[in-house]
Short mmCIF file of C-alpha atoms in Angstrom, two decimals:
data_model
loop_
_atom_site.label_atom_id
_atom_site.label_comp_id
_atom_site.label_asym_id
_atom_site.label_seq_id
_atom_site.Cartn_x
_atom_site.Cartn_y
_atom_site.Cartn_z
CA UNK A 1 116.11 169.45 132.90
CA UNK A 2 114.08 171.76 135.28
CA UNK A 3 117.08 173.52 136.70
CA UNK A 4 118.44 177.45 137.51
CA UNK A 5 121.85 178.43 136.34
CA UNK A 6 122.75 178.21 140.04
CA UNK A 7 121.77 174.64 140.54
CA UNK A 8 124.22 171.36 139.37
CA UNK A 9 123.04 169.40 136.77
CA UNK A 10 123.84 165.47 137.61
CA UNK A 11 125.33 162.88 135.12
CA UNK A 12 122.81 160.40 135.75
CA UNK A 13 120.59 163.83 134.40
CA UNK A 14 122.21 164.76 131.54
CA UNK A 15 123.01 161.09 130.49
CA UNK A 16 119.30 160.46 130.12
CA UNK A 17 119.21 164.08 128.70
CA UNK A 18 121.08 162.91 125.78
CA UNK A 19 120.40 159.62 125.73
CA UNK A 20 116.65 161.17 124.63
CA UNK A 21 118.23 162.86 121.37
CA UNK A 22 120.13 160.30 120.24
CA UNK A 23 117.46 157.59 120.34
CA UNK A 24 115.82 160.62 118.09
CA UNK A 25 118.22 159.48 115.29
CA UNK A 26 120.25 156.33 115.87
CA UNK A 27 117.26 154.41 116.44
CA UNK A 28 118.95 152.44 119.00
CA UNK A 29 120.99 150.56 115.87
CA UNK A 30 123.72 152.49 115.33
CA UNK A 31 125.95 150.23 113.28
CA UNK A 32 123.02 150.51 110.77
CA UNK A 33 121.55 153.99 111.28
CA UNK A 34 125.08 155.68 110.66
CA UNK A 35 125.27 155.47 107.26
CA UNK A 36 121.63 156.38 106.70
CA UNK A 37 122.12 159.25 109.23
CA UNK A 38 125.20 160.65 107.44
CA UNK A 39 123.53 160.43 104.00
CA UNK A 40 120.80 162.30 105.59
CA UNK A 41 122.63 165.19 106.92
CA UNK A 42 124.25 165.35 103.30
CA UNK A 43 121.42 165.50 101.34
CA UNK A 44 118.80 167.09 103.69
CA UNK A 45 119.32 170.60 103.75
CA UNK A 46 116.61 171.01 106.65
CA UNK A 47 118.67 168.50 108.33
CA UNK A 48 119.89 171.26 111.31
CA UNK A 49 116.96 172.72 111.34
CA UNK A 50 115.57 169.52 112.10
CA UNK A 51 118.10 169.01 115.00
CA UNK A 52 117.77 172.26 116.71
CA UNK A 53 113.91 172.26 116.82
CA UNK A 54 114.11 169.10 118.62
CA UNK A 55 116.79 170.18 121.28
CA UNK A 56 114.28 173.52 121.42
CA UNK A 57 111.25 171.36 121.96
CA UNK A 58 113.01 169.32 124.54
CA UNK A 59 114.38 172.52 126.64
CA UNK A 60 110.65 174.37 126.54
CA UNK A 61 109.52 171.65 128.04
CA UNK A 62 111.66 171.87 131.17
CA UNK A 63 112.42 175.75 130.76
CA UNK A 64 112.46 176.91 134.01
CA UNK A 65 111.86 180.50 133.62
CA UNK A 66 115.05 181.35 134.10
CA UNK A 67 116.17 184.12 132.28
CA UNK A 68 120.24 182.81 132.49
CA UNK A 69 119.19 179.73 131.55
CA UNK A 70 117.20 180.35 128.31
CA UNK A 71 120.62 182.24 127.32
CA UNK A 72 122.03 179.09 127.88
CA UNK A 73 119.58 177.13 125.94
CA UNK A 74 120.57 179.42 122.95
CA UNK A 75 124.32 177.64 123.10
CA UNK A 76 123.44 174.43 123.98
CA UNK A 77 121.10 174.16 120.25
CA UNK A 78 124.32 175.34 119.12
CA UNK A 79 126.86 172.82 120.76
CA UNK A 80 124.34 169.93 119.58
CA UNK A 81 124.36 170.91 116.13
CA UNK A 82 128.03 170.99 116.61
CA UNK A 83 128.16 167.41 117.83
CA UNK A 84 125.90 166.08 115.26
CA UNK A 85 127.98 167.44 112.48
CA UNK A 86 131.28 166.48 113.63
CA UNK A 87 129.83 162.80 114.18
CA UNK A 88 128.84 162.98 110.67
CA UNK A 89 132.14 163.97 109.23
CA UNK A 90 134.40 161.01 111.29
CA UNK A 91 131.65 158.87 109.43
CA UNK A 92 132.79 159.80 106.16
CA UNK A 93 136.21 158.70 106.89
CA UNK A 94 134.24 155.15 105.87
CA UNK A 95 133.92 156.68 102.69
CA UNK A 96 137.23 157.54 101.50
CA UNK A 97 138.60 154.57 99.40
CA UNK A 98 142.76 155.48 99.11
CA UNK A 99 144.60 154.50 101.95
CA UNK A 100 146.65 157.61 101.54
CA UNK A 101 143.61 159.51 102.17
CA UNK A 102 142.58 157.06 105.33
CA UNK A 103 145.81 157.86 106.85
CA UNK A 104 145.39 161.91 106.27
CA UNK A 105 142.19 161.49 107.92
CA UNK A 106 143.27 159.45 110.94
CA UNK A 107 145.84 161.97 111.65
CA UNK A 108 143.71 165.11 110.97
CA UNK A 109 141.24 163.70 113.34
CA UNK A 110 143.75 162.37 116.25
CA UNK A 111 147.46 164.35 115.31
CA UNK A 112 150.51 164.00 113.19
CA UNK A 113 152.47 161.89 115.71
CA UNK A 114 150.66 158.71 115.59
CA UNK A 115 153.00 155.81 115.63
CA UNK A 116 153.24 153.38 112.65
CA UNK A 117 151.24 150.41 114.41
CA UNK A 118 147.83 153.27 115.79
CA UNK A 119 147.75 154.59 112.30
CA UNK A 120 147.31 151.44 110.95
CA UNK A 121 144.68 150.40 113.96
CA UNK A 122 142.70 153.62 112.93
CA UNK A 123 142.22 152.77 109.38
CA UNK A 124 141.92 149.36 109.12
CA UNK A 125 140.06 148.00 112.48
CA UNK A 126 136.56 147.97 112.50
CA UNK A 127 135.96 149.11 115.91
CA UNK A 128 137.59 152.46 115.33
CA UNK A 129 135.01 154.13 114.17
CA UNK A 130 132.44 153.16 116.87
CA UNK A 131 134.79 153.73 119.64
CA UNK A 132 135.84 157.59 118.07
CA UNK A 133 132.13 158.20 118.17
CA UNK A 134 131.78 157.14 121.60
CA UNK A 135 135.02 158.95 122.44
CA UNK A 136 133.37 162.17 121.34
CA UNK A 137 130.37 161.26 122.98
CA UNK A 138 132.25 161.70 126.22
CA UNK A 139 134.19 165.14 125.37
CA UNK A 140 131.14 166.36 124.31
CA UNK A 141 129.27 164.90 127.67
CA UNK A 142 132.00 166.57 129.83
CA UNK A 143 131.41 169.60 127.64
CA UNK A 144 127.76 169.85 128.21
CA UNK A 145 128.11 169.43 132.35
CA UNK A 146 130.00 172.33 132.19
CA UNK A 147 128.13 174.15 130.07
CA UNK A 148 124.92 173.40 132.10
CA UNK A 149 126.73 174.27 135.85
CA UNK A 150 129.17 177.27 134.76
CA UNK A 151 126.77 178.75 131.63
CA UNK A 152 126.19 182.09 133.35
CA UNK A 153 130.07 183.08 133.67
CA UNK A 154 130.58 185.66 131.05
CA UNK A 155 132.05 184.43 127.64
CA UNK A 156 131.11 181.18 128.82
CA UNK A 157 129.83 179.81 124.88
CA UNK A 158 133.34 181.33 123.71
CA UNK A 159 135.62 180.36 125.81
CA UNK A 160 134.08 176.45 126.60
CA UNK A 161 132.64 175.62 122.80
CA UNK A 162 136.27 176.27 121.70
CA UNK A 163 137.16 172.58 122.16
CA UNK A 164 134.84 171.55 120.33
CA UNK A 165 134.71 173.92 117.70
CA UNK A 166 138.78 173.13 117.29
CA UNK A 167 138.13 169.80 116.93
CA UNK A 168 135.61 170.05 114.30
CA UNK A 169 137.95 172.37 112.83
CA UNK A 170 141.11 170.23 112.55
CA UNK A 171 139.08 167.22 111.73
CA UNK A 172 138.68 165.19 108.66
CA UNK A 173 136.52 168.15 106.82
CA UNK A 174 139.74 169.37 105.16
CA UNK A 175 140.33 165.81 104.00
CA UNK A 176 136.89 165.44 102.21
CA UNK A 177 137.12 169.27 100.93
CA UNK A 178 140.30 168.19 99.53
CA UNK A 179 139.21 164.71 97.85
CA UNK A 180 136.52 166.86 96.29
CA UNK A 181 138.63 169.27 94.66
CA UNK A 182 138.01 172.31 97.25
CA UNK A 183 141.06 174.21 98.63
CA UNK A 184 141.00 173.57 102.37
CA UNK A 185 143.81 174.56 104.67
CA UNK A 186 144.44 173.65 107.98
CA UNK A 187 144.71 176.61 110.41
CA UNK A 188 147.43 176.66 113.25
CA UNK A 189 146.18 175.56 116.60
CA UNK A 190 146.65 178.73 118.14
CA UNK A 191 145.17 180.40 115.25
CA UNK A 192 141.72 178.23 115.78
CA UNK A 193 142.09 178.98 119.70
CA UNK A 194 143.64 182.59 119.63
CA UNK A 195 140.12 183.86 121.54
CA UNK A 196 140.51 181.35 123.64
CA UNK A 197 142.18 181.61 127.28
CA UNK A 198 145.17 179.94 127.99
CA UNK A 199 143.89 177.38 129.82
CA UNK A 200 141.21 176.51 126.97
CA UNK A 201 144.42 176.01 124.76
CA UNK A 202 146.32 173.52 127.60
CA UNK A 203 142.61 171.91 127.94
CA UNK A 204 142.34 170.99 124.43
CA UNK A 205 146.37 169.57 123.61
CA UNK A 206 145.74 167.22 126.73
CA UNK A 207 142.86 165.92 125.45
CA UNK A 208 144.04 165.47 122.01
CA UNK A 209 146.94 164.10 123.30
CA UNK A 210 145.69 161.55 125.38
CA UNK A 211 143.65 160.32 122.63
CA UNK A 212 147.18 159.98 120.41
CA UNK A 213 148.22 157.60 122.74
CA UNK A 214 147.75 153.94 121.52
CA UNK A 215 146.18 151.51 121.53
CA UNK A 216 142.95 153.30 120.60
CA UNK A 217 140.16 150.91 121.80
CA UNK A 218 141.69 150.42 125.27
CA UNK A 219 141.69 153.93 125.23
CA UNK A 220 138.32 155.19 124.23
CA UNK A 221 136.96 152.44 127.07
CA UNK A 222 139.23 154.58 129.62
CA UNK A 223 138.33 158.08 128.21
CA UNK A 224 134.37 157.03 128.62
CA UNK A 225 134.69 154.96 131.68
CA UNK A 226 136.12 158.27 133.75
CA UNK A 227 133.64 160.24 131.76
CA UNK A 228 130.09 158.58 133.02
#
């Protein structure tokens, strides 16, 4: 991505972008690969390192010499560790046995209101967990084209990498810390986002409450059809 801070990046750009890193790790099987990815990041504790030294590889490559843009490049290492973590943890929702502990998760990962009929759809169908990966795929995607067109505003990394840092937050890590016997409590929303602006607050219940709204598959396609 040979670009300056003043120039857009394009989809088409940034899909092939990340398209790059994740054949890095999924191998292009990713029904398979999860599992062996998430026991991976578990076990390997040079696992991030591993992650960021690729994304740093990649950017050299194209840096551009632009002194805005390296700053950038400092976030975005950040933001991909981020997204490979997160991806990780809706993976272990596979791992949790007690139904009771399914349905915590679901709701952890898309909010307390989920009707009777979605709740049951996110523990039980198969497709779930593929389609929540690709729906982060896409919030993280929209995420990134920001982050690569508006990086040099000031408190950009704060104010943008609050979504996802809120949804990583409020996600299913409190359930596992929980089934392993840590203490893990959930923070208020506007707790997790009290840095953030206002709008950064509105941004994030809109998405979270679009992706409430069942039925989840139909959804997802929706959510990463308007996102490409």
């Amino acid at each position: 991505m040979n670009k300056s801070a003043s120039e857009p990046v394009e989809v088409s750009e940034l899909n092939s972008f990340l398209e790059e890193i994740f054949s890095k790790f999924d191998k292009e099987e990713v029904a398979k690969d999860e599992y062996i990815f998430s026991k991976v990041w578990a076990e390997d504790d040079n696992f991030r390192e591993i992650v960021e030294e690729f994304a740093t590889q990649m950017i050299e490559e194209n840096e551009s010499g632009n002194s805005t843009r390296r700053e950038q490049n400092i976030f975005f290492r950040r933001a991909l560790v981020e997204y490979f973590e997160y991806r990780v943890l809706i993976l272990e929702l596979l791992k949790i046995n007690s139904k009771e502990d399914q349905e915590d998760a679901a709701r952890h990962i898309w909010g307390n209101e989920l009707s009777e009929d979605s709740l049951i759809e996110a523990t039980t169908n198969p497709l779930y967990v593929y389609q929540a990966c690709e729906a982060l795929y896409c919030i993280f995607k929209e995420l990134l084209i920001e982050f690569f067109n508006e990086g040099h505003e000031k408190n950009y990394p704060k104010k943008r990498l609050g979504l996802l840092t809120a949804y990583y937050r409020v996600g299913i890590r409190s359930v596992i810390d929980k089934k392993n016997g840590k203490e893990s409590n959930l923070s208020d929303l506007n707790e997790i986002l009290k840095e953030s602006s206002e709008r950064e607050k509105k941004q994030f219940t809109e998405n979270c409450s679009f992706l409430q709204t069942p039925p989840f598959v139909e959804n997802f396609r929706e959510l990463c059809t308007n996102s490409n």
